[in-house]
Amino acid sequence: MRGALLAAAGGAMGGAGGPLARTIRAKLTAALQPTHLEVRDDSPRHGGPPGAETHFGVLVVSGRFAGLPLLQRHRLVHEALRAELAGPLHALQVIARTPQQWQSDPRAPPAPPCLGGSKR
Amino acid sequence: MSAAVRAGWRIGAVAAAALRGRAGRPLSQAAGEGGGAEGVGGSGSREAVERLVREHPVVVFMKGSPAQPLCGFSNAVVQILRLHGVEDYRAHDVLQDPDLRQGIKNYSNWPTIPQVYLNGEFVGGCDILLQMHQNGDLVEELKKLGIRSALLDAEKDQEKK
């Protein structure tokens, strides 16, 4: 069970991570002004070589999500990462919460285990 | 990917087709009819996808089959539906049909697989379905489709004890 998602990305804002991780962080920050942001590179768990940066999970806490259903929240995230999703970003897990929701429940579910489909 | 897994995938795909009860052609045959994903009558065209999402109250586009999912996110969708007792639904394996794989993403303007449609309407992917399951929304949405979630019966059994 994953606790905080911070580990792989080396910190909430800025910090370590490959070039795609940094791009994702920068674009989400610019688009959604998150109060809390975690970017997790799951690629190693999906059989990619180190630094593959193909599968990511993002946890975005932003007031921009207020009043929006989940589908619209996820679409906002996808829009910010449109170029990446058309390119190297093969899979993206999204958790999108308002600051109030995050405060009342600062936990995120773990990513499902890979079953090999990403290699197709 | 080992030959054994590949063989298992094919068996799963055949089983899934049998479960769908279709006598007819697998989706991938349509892809040969010229044009690309957007070609008229191609399996990835808006018209073809529209037909698929309206086929049944619950339609899932996934990698692999419900009997043998090939992706953790697709498997999560299958498991959630199973928890609610939803076993009768339409599942389409996009790995068998590249035109459908692209067409479904164009149709919903959603970049990833799996995709869940309830009553012909796109609901979201694995993350959204999981949250709907956790917050009770999925039980409500299934009720609107005339499907009684198995979790309601589980609760009733608890109350009886």
XYZ file of C-alpha atoms in Angstrom:
281
model
C 0.000 0.000 0.000
C 1.494 3.331 -0.954
C 1.523 5.974 1.681
C 2.389 9.436 0.434
C 3.073 9.489 -3.266
C 6.008 11.798 -2.818
C 8.839 9.325 -2.817
C 9.579 8.687 -6.476
C 9.198 12.258 -7.621
C 11.320 13.601 -4.820
C 8.953 16.240 -3.509
C 5.744 18.052 -4.142
C 6.825 21.159 -6.012
C 9.925 21.172 -8.168
C 12.701 18.848 -7.143
C 13.888 15.627 -8.692
C 12.412 13.514 -11.441
C 13.126 13.055 -15.135
C 12.394 15.649 -17.812
C 8.834 14.452 -18.397
C 8.094 14.530 -14.669
C 9.330 18.104 -14.549
C 7.260 19.045 -17.591
C 4.149 17.495 -16.078
C 4.710 19.325 -12.851
C 5.297 22.635 -14.607
C 2.265 22.358 -16.866
C -0.100 21.303 -14.092
C 1.166 24.088 -11.903
C 0.633 26.661 -14.635
C -2.801 25.374 -15.630
C -4.335 24.617 -12.265
C -2.392 26.554 -9.621
C -2.549 23.570 -7.266
C -2.239 23.992 -3.525
C -0.777 20.497 -3.449
C 0.726 18.489 -6.299
C 2.321 15.087 -6.449
C 3.759 13.592 -9.611
C 4.671 9.935 -9.491
C 6.583 8.074 -12.208
C 5.108 4.577 -12.260
C 7.051 3.458 -15.319
C 9.413 1.135 -13.452
C 6.382 -0.754 -12.110
C 5.200 -1.362 -15.668
C 8.330 -3.046 -16.885
C 9.935 -0.037 -18.530
C 13.664 0.579 -18.254
C 14.809 3.115 -15.636
C 13.929 6.624 -16.755
C 11.302 5.378 -19.227
C 8.759 7.947 -18.037
C 5.758 6.357 -19.750
C 3.307 5.847 -16.899
C 2.561 8.564 -14.394
C 0.183 9.208 -11.540
C -0.711 12.733 -10.505
C -2.461 14.002 -7.439
C -3.721 17.530 -7.984
C -5.361 19.598 -5.276
C -6.804 22.785 -6.709
C -9.594 25.229 -6.081
C -10.184 25.162 -9.848
C -11.962 21.831 -9.328
C -14.652 23.264 -7.093
C -18.119 22.539 -8.406
C -16.820 20.324 -11.195
C -17.731 16.666 -11.538
C -14.859 14.191 -11.700
C -15.035 13.879 -15.460
C -14.524 17.611 -15.945
C -11.709 17.700 -13.418
C -9.865 14.942 -15.227
C -10.448 16.658 -18.558
C -8.775 19.790 -17.200
C -5.750 17.732 -16.254
C -5.691 16.022 -19.646
C -5.963 19.371 -21.394
C -2.923 20.663 -19.566
C -0.990 17.578 -20.646
C -2.418 17.238 -24.138
C 0.929 17.211 -25.941
C 2.446 14.692 -23.548
C -0.577 12.384 -23.774
C -0.322 12.499 -27.563
C 3.318 11.519 -27.199
C 5.397 9.705 -24.622
C 2.853 9.639 -21.802
C 1.189 6.272 -22.189
C -0.878 6.088 -19.023
C -1.965 8.657 -16.498
C -3.628 8.015 -13.182
C -5.406 11.124 -11.908
C -6.660 12.110 -8.496
C -8.235 15.545 -8.534
C -9.478 17.064 -5.290
C -10.491 20.451 -4.029
C -8.518 21.822 -1.082
C -11.457 21.050 1.214
C -11.630 17.456 0.035
C -7.899 17.003 0.458
C -7.992 18.439 3.942
C -10.743 16.078 5.041
C -9.048 13.068 3.442
C -5.340 13.446 2.708
C -4.890 9.961 1.344
C -4.763 8.572 -2.154
C -5.440 5.023 -3.323
C -2.474 3.014 -4.589
C -2.016 2.408 -8.303
C -3.363 -0.895 -9.628
C -0.663 -3.465 -10.394
C 0.513 -3.732 -13.988
C -0.717 -6.778 -15.908
C 1.583 -6.346 -18.882
C -0.806 -4.588 -21.251
C 1.408 -1.531 -21.539
C 3.837 -3.371 -23.745
C 1.241 -3.674 -26.471
C 5.435 -11.252 -23.496
C 5.720 -15.026 -23.269
C 4.002 -17.390 -25.659
C 1.998 -18.804 -22.767
C 0.599 -15.393 -21.920
C -0.145 -14.732 -25.578
C -1.982 -18.039 -25.823
C -3.928 -17.223 -22.689
C -4.857 -13.871 -24.156
C -6.278 -15.485 -27.286
C -8.303 -17.955 -25.256
C -9.617 -15.101 -23.165
C -10.529 -13.141 -26.265
C -12.402 -16.070 -27.766
C -14.192 -16.652 -24.487
C -15.123 -13.001 -24.311
C -16.560 -13.127 -27.828
C -18.578 -16.194 -26.896
C -19.848 -14.469 -23.781
C -20.970 -11.545 -25.883
C -23.152 -14.082 -27.684
C -22.316 -12.724 -31.093
C -22.429 -15.213 -33.893
C -20.708 -12.781 -36.069
C -17.603 -11.051 -37.023
C -14.953 -9.969 -34.568
C -14.399 -6.223 -34.496
C -10.988 -6.535 -36.137
C -12.477 -7.694 -39.415
C -14.011 -4.304 -40.008
C -10.594 -2.707 -39.856
C -9.671 -4.287 -43.185
C -12.323 -2.386 -45.081
C -10.027 0.342 -46.278
C -9.547 3.802 -44.817
C -8.068 4.530 -41.445
C -9.682 4.802 -38.064
C -11.815 7.635 -39.353
C -12.860 5.860 -42.531
C -16.570 5.631 -43.189
C -17.778 2.310 -41.846
C -14.438 1.571 -40.210
C -14.553 0.086 -36.735
C -13.164 3.309 -35.287
C -15.627 5.674 -36.935
C -18.008 7.721 -34.825
C -20.922 5.750 -36.185
C -19.378 2.413 -35.298
C -18.407 3.553 -31.810
C -21.841 5.091 -31.270
C -23.410 1.737 -32.061
C -21.128 -0.006 -29.581
C -21.737 2.351 -26.678
C -25.483 2.044 -27.113
C -25.485 -1.737 -27.325
C -25.998 -2.311 -23.643
C -26.476 -0.229 -20.465
C -22.915 -1.032 -19.422
C -20.165 -0.955 -22.041
C -16.451 -1.097 -21.315
C -13.516 -0.556 -23.656
C -10.499 -2.249 -22.163
C -7.270 -4.102 -22.749
C -7.897 -7.802 -22.691
C -11.193 -9.306 -21.632
C -13.149 -9.549 -18.375
C -11.975 -13.142 -18.133
C -8.395 -12.087 -18.747
C -7.637 -8.390 -18.389
C -4.225 -7.412 -19.721
C -3.816 -4.118 -17.936
C -4.058 -3.256 -14.246
C -6.383 -0.320 -14.899
C -8.687 -2.427 -17.058
C -8.637 -5.141 -14.419
C -9.654 -2.627 -11.772
C -12.763 -1.755 -13.797
C -13.662 -5.415 -14.171
C -13.175 -6.067 -10.461
C -15.280 -3.077 -9.432
C -18.140 -4.147 -11.689
C -17.833 -7.670 -10.298
C -18.111 -6.357 -6.737
C -21.415 -4.780 -7.681
C -22.581 -8.028 -9.220
C -22.417 -6.604 -12.749
C -21.227 -9.504 -14.891
C -23.509 -9.027 -17.898
C -22.017 -6.161 -19.867
C -20.313 -5.499 -23.173
C -16.532 -5.457 -23.064
C -14.419 -4.577 -26.111
C -10.754 -5.451 -26.257
C -9.041 -2.538 -27.985
C -5.832 -4.531 -28.296
C -7.573 -6.588 -30.966
C -8.549 -3.570 -33.034
C -6.214 -0.594 -33.478
C -8.890 1.374 -35.326
C -11.289 0.956 -32.428
C -8.520 1.800 -29.997
C -8.002 5.177 -31.642
C -11.660 5.667 -32.514
C -12.871 5.336 -28.940
C -10.339 7.938 -27.797
C -11.523 10.326 -30.503
C -15.170 9.679 -29.681
C -14.892 10.480 -25.998
C -12.008 12.945 -26.371
C -10.282 10.912 -23.669
C -6.707 9.804 -24.067
C -6.598 6.508 -22.226
C -8.083 3.027 -21.889
C -10.163 1.722 -20.073
C -13.324 3.691 -20.787
C -16.667 3.038 -19.136
C -20.007 3.946 -20.709
C -23.278 3.817 -18.791
C -26.433 4.101 -20.871
C -24.396 5.237 -23.835
C -22.749 8.025 -21.896
C -19.042 8.207 -21.148
C -18.497 8.092 -17.411
C -14.720 7.972 -17.169
C -11.840 5.618 -16.698
C -10.580 3.474 -13.868
C -9.855 6.343 -11.463
C -13.343 7.789 -11.781
C -15.053 4.424 -11.526
C -13.083 3.684 -8.362
C -14.137 6.960 -6.795
C -17.744 6.409 -7.808
C -17.532 2.989 -6.186
C -16.075 4.414 -2.996
C -18.508 7.312 -2.620
C -21.674 5.385 -3.439
C -22.315 7.072 -6.786
C -21.879 3.832 -8.713
C -24.690 2.140 -6.799
C -26.933 5.092 -7.711
C -25.925 5.136 -11.362
C -26.538 1.394 -11.662
C -29.948 1.844 -10.040
C -30.849 4.378 -12.750
C -30.077 1.687 -15.311
C -32.327 -0.760 -13.524
C -29.365 -2.682 -12.167
C -29.406 -3.504 -8.501
C -25.911 -3.485 -7.090
C -24.924 -6.657 -5.263
C -23.497 -4.468 -2.535
C -27.016 -3.473 -1.532
C -27.888 -7.113 -1.006
C -24.695 -7.618 0.952
C -25.751 -4.806 3.254
C -29.206 -6.329 3.655
C -27.681 -9.655 4.620
C -25.604 -7.874 7.225
C -28.700 -6.292 8.705
C -30.476 -9.633 8.943
C -27.774 -11.258 11.023
